[in-house]
PDB file of C-alpha atoms and ligand atoms in Angstrom:
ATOM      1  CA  UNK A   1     -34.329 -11.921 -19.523  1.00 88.00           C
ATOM      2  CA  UNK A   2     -34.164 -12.371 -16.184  1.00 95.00           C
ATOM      3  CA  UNK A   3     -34.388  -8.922 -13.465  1.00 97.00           C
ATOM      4  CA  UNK A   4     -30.998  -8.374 -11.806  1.00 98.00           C
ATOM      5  CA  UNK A   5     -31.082  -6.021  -8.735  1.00 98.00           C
ATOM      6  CA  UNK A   6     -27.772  -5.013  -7.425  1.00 98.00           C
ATOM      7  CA  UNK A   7     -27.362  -3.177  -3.834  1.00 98.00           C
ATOM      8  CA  UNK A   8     -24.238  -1.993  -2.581  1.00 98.00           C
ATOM      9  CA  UNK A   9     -23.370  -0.737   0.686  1.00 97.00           C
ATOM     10  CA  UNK A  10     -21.165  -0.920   3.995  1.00 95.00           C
ATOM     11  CA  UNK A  11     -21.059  -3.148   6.868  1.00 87.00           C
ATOM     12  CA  UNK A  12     -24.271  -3.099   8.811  1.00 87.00           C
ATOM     13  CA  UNK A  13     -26.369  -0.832   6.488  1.00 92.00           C
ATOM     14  CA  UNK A  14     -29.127  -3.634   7.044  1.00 91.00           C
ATOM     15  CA  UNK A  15     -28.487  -4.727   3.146  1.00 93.00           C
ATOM     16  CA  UNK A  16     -29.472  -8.656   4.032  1.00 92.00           C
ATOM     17  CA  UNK A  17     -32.633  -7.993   5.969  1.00 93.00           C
ATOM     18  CA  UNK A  18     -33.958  -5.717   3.943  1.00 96.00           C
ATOM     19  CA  UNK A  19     -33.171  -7.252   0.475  1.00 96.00           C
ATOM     20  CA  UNK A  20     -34.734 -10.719   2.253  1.00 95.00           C
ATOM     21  CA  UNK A  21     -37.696  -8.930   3.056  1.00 96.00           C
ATOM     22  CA  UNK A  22     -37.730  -7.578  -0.645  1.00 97.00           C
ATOM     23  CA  UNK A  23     -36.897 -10.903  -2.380  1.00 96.00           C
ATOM     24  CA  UNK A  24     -39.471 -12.585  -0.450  1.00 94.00           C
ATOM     25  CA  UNK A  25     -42.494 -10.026  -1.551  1.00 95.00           C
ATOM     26  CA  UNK A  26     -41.632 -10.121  -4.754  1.00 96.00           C
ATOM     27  CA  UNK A  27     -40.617 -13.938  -5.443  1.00 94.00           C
ATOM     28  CA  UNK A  28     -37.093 -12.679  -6.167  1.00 95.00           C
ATOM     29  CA  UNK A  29     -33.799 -14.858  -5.234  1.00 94.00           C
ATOM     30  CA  UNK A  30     -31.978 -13.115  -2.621  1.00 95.00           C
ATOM     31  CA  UNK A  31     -28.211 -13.596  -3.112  1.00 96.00           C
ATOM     32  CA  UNK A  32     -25.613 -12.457  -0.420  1.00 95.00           C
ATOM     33  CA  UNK A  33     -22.565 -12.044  -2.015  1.00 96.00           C
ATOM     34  CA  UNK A  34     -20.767 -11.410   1.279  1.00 95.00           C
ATOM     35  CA  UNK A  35     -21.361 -15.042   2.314  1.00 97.00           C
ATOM     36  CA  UNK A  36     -18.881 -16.003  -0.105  1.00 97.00           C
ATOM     37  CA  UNK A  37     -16.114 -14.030   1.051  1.00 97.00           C
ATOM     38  CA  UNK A  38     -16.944 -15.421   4.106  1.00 97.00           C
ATOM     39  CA  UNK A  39     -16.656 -18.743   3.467  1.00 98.00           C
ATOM     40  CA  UNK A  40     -13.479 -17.919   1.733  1.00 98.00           C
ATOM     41  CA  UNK A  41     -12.352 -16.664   5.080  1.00 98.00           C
ATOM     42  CA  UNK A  42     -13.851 -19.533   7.095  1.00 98.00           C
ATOM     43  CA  UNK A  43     -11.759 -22.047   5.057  1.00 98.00           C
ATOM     44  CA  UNK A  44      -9.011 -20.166   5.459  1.00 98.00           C
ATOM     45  CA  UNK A  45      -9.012 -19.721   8.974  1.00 98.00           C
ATOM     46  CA  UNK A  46      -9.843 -23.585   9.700  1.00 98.00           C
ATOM     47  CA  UNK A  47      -6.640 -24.446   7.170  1.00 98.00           C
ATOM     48  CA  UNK A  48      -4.291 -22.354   9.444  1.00 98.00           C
ATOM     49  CA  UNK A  49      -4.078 -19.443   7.099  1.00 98.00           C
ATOM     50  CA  UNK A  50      -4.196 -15.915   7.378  1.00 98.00           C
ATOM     51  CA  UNK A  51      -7.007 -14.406   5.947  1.00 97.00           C
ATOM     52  CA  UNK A  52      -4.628 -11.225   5.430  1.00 96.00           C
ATOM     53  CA  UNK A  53      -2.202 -13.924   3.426  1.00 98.00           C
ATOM     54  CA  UNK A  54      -2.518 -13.034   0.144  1.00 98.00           C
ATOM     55  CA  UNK A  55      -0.168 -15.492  -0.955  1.00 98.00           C
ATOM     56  CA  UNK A  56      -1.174 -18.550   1.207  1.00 98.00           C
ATOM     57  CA  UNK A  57      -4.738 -17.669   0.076  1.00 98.00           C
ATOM     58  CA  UNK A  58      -4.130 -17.596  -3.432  1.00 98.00           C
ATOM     59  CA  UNK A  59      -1.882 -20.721  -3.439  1.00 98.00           C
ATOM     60  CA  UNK A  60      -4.726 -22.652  -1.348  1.00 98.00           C
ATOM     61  CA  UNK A  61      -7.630 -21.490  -3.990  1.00 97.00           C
ATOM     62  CA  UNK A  62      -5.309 -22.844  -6.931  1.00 97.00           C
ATOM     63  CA  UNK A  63      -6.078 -26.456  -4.754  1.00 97.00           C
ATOM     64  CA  UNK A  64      -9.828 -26.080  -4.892  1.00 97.00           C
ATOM     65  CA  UNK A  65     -12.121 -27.099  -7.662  1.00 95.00           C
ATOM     66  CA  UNK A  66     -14.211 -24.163  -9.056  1.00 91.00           C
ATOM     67  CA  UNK A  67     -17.306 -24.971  -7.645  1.00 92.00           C
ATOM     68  CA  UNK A  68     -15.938 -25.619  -4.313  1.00 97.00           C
ATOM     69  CA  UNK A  69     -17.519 -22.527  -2.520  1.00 97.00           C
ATOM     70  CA  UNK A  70     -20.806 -22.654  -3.567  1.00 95.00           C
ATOM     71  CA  UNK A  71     -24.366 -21.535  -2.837  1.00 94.00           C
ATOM     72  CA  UNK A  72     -28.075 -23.224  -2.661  1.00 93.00           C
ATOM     73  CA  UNK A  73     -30.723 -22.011  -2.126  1.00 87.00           C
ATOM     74  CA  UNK A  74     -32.643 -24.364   0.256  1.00 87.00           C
ATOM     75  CA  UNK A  75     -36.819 -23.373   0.538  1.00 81.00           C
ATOM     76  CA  UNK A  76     -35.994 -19.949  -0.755  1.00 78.00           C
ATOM     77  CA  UNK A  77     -33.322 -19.153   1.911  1.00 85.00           C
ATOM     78  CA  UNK A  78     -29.902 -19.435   0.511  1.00 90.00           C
ATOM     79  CA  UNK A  79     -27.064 -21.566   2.232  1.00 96.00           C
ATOM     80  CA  UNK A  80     -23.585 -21.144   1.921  1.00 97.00           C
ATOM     81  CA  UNK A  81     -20.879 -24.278   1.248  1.00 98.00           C
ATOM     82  CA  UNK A  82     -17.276 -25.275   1.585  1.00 98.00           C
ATOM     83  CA  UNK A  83     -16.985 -28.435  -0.029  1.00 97.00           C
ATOM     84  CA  UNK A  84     -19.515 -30.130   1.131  1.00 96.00           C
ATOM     85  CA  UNK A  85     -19.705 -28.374   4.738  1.00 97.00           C
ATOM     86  CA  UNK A  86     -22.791 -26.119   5.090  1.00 97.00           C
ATOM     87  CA  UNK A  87     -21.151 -22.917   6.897  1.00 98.00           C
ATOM     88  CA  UNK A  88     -23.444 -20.867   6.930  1.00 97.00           C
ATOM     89  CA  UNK A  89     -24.036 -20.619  10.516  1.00 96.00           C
ATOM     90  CA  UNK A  90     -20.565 -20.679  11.283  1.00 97.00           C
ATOM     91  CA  UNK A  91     -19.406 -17.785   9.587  1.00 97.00           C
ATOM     92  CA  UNK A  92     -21.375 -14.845  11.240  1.00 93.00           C
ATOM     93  CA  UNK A  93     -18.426 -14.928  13.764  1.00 92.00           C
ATOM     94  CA  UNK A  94     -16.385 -11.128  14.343  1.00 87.00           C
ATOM     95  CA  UNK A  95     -12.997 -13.319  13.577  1.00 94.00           C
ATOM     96  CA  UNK A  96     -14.831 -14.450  10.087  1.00 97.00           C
ATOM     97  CA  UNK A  97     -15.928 -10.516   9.551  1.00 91.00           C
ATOM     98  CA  UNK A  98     -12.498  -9.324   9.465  1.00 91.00           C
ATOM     99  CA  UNK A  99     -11.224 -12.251   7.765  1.00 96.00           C
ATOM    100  CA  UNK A 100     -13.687 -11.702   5.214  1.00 96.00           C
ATOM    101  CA  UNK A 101     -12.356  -7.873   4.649  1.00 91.00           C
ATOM    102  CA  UNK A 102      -9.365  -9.079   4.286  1.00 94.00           C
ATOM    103  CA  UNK A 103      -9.751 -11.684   1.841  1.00 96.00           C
ATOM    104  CA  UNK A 104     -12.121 -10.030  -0.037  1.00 94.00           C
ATOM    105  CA  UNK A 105      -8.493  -7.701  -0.628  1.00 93.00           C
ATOM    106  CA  UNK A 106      -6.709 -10.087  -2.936  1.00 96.00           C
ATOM    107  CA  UNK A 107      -7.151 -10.313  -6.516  1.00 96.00           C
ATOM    108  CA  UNK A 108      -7.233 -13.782  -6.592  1.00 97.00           C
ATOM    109  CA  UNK A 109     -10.031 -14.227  -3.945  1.00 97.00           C
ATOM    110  CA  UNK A 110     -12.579 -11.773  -6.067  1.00 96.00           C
ATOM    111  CA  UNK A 111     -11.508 -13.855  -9.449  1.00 96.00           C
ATOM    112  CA  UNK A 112     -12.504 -17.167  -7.795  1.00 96.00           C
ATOM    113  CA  UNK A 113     -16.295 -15.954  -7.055  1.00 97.00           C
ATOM    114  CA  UNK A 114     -16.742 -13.929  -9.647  1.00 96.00           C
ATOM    115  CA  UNK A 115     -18.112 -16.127 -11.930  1.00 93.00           C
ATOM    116  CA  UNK A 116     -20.113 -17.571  -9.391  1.00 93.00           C
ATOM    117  CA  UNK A 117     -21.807 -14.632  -9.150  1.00 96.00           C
ATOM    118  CA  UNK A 118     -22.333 -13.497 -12.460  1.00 96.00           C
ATOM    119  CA  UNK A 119     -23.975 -17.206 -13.153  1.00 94.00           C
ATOM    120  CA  UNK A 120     -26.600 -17.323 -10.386  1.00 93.00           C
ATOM    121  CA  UNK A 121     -27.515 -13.615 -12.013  1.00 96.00           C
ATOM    122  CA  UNK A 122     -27.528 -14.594 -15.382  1.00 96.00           C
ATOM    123  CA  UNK A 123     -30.012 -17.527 -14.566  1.00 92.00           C
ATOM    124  CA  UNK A 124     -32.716 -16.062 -11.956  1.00 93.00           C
ATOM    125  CA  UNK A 125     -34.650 -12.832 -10.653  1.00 96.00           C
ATOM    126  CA  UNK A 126     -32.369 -11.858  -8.367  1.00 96.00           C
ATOM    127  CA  UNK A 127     -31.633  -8.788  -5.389  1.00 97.00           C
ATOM    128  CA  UNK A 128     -27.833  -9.589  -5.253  1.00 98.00           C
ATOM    129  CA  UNK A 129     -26.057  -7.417  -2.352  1.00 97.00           C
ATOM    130  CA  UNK A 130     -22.508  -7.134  -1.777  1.00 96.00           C
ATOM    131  CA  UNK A 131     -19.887  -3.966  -2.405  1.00 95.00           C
ATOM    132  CA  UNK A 132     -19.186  -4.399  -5.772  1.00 96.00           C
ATOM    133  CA  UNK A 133     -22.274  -5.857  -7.415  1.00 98.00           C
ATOM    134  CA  UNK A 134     -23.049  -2.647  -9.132  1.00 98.00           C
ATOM    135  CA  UNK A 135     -19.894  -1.566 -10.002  1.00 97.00           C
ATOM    136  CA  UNK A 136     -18.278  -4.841 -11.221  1.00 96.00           C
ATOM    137  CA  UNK A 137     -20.128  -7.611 -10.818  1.00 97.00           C
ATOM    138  CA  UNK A 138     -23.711  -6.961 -12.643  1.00 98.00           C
ATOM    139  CA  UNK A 139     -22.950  -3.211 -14.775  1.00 97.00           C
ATOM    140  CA  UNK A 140     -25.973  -4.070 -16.630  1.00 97.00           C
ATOM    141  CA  UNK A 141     -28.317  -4.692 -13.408  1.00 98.00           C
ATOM    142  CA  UNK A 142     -31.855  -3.425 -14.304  1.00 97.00           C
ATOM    143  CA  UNK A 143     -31.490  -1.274 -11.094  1.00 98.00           C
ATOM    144  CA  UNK A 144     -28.687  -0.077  -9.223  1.00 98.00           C
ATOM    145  CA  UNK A 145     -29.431   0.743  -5.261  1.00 98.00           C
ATOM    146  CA  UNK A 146     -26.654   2.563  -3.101  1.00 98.00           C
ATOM    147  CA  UNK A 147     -27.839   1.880   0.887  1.00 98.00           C
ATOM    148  CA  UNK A 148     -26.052   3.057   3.534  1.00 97.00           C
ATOM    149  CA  UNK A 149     -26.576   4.910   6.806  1.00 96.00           C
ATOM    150  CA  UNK A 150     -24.407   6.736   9.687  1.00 97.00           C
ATOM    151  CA  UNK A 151     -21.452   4.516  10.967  1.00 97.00           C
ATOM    152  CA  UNK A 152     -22.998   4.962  14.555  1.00 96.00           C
ATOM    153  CA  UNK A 153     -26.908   3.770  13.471  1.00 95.00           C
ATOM    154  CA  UNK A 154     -25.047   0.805  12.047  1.00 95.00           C
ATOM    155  CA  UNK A 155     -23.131   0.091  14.730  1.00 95.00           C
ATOM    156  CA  UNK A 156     -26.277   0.343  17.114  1.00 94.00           C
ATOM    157  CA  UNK A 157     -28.257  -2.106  15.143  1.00 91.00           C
ATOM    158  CA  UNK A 158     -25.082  -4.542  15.319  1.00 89.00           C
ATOM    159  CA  UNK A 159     -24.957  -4.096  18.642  1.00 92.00           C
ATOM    160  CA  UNK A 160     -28.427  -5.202  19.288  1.00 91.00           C
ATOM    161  CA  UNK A 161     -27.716  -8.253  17.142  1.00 84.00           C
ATOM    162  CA  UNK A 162     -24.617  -9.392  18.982  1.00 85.00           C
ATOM    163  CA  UNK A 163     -26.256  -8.333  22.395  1.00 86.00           C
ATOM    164  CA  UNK A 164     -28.477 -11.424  22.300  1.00 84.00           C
ATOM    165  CA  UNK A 165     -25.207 -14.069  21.799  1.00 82.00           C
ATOM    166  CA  UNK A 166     -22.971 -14.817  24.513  1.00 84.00           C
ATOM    167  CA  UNK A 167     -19.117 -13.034  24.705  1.00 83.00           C
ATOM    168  CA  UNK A 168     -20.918  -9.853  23.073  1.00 87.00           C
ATOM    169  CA  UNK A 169     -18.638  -6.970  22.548  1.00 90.00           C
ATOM    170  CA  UNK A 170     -18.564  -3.725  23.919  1.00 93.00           C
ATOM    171  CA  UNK A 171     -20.586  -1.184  21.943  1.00 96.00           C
ATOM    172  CA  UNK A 172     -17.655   0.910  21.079  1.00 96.00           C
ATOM    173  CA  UNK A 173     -15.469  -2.032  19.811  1.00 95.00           C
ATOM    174  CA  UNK A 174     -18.885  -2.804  17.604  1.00 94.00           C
ATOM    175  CA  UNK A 175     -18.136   0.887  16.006  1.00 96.00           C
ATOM    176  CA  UNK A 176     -14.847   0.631  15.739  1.00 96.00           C
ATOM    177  CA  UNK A 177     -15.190  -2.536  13.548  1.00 91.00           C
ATOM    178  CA  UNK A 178     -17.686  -1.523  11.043  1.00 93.00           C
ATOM    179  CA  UNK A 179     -15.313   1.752  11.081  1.00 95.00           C
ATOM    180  CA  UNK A 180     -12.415  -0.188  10.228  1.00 93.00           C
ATOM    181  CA  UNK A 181     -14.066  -2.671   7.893  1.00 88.00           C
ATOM    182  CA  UNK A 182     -15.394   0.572   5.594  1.00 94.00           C
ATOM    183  CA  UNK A 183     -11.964   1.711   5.893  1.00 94.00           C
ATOM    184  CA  UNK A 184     -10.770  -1.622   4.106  1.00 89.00           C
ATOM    185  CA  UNK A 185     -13.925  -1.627   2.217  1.00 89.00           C
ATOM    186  CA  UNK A 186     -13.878   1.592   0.647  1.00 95.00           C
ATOM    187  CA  UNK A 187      -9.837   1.958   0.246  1.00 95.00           C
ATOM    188  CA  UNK A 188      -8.724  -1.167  -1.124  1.00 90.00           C
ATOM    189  CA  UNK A 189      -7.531  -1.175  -4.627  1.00 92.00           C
ATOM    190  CA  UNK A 190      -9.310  -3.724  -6.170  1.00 93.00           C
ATOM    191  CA  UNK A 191     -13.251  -3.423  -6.460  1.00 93.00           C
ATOM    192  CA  UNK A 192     -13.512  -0.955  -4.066  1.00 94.00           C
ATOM    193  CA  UNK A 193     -16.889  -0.307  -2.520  1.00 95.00           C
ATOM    194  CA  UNK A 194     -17.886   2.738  -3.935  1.00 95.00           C
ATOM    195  CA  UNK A 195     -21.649   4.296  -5.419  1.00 97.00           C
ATOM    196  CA  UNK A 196     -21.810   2.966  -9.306  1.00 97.00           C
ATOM    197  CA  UNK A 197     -22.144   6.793 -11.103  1.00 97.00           C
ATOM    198  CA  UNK A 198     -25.848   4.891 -12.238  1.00 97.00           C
ATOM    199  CA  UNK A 199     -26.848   3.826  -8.648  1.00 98.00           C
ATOM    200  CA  UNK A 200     -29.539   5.483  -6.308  1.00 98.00           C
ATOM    201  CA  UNK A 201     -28.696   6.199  -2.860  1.00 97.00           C
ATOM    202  CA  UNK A 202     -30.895   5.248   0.004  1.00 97.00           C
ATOM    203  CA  UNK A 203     -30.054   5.864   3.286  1.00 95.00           C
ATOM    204  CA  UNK A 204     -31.775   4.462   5.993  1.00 94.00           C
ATOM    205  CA  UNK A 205     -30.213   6.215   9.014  1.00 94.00           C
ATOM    206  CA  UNK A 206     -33.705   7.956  10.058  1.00 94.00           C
ATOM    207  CA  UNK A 207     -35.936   5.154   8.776  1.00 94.00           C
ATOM    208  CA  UNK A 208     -36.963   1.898  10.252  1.00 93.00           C
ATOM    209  CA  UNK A 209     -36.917  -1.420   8.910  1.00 93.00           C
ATOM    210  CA  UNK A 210     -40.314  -1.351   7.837  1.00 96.00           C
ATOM    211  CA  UNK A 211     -39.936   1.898   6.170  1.00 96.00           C
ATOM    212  CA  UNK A 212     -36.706   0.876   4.848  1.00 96.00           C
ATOM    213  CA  UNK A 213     -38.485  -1.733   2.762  1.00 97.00           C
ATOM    214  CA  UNK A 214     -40.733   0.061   1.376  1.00 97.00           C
ATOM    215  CA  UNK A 215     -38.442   2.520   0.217  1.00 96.00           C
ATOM    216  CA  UNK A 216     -36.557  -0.100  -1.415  1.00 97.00           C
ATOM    217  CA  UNK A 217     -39.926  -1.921  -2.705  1.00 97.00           C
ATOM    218  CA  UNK A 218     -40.986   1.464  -4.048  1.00 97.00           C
ATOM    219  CA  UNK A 219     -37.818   1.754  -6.227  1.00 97.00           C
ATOM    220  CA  UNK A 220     -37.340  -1.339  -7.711  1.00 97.00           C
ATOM    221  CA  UNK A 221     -41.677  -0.725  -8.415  1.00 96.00           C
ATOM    222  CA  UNK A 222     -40.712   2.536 -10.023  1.00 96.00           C
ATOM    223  CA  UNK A 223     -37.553   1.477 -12.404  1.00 95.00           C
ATOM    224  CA  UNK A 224     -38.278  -2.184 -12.945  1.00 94.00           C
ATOM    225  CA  UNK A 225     -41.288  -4.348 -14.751  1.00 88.00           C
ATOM    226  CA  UNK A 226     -41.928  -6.134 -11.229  1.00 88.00           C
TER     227      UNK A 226
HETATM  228  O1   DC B 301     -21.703  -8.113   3.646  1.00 76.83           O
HETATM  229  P1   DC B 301     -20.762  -8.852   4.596  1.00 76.83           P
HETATM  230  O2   DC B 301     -20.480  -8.102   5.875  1.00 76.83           O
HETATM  231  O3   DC B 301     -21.226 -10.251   4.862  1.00 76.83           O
HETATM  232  O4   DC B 301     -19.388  -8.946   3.793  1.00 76.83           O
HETATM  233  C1   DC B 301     -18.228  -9.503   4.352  1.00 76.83           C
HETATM  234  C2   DC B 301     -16.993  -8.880   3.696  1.00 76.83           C
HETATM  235  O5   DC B 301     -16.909  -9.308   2.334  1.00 76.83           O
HETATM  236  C3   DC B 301     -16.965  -7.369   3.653  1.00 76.83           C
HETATM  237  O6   DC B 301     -16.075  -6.824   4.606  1.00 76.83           O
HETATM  238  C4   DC B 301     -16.496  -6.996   2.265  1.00 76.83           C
HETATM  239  C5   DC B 301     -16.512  -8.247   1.490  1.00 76.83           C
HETATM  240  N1   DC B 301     -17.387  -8.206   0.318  1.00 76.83           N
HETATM  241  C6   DC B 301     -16.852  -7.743  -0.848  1.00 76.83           C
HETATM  242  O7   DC B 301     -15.707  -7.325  -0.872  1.00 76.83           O
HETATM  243  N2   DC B 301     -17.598  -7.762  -1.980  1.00 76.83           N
HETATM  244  C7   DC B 301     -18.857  -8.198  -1.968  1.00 76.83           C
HETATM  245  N3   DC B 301     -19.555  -8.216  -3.109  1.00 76.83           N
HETATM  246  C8   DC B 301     -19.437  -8.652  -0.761  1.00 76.83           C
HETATM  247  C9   DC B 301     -18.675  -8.628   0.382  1.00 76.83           C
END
């Protein structure tokens, strides 16, 4: 049987680094969940649709085959497809952030990659992040990791992300998006990102990455044959 890790958390809680980091020591796949959603939004966006269209959105999925959005994992690193278009560059945009909130929002959106999802698990050693893996997507993961930290700590370390790419936003527009992305996040009515009742809670607000990793390392150690 293969190890399933799930790790749920808001925007910016430094879920991908750190659960790349992890994967990587351990020989784990790393699986970002949120990639999909963004592609989701990505095609959207490029098809003229609003990402906040539930019905446009839905009635464009019914179009697409079910492996259209799909992920590979290229020399360990995983890439994320539309059709045959490797986005995965092109979806770490602020427009694609909040179009991803919003489409992650609609039922129909959350039943196309679901399956997805639970496949790649069923099949691999995996650290799968996302908002809902432990709650929805993988109930039965081996180990359940809540990580979060303060709105403002993530919104710092975004801000030091974006502050190397041109048209950078101010710092307090940064905050106000991850604020308003945990507001959809957290009060949406379908898979809502919440703590699974079986999860552990990590937060890294006072830690670094370094000792963020080995807080995470030390937990999967502790509650998984690793
Ligand atoms: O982790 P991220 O910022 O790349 O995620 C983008 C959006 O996708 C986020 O606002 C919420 C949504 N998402 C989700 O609803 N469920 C997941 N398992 C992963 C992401």
């Amino acid at each position: 049987m293969p190890i399933n890790i799930a790790i749920d958390g808001p925007a910016g809680a430094g879920k991908s680094t750190i659960a790349k980091a992890v994967s990587k020591k351990l020989g784990f796949i790393y699986v970002d969940t949120g990639a999909l959603y963004r592609a989701v939004a990505y095609h959207m966006i490029t098809k003229g649709i609003s990402p906040s269209d539930a019905e446009k959105t839905a009635e464009e999925l019914s179009k697409l085959d079910k492996g259209f959005f799909s992920l590979r994992f290229i020399d360990g690193a995983q890439h994320v497809f539309a059709g045959n278009e490797d986005v995965s560059d092109k979806i770490r945009t602020p427009e694609v952030s909040m179009g991803a909130s919003a489409v992650s929002a609609i039922p129909a959106v959350r039943k196309f990659l679901f399956e997805l999802q639970r496949s790649i698990a069923r099949e691999n050693n995996i650290i799968m992040d996302g908002r809902d893996i432990g709650t929805v997507v993988l109930p039965d993961a081996d180990l359940k990791i809540y990580l979060t930290a303060s709105a403002e700590e993530r919104a710092r370390r975004r801000y030091k992300e974006l502050a190397e790419k041109p048209d950078c936003p101010a710092f307090e527009q940064v905050l106000a998006d991850i604020e308003q992305r945990d507001y959809n996040d957290m009060h949406r009515e379908i898979a809502p990102l919440k703590q699974a009742e079986d999860a552990v809670l990590a937060d890294t607000s006072d830690v670094d990455l370094e000792g963020a990793i080995d807080l995470i390392l030390g937990l999967i150690k502790k509650h998984c044959k690793v």
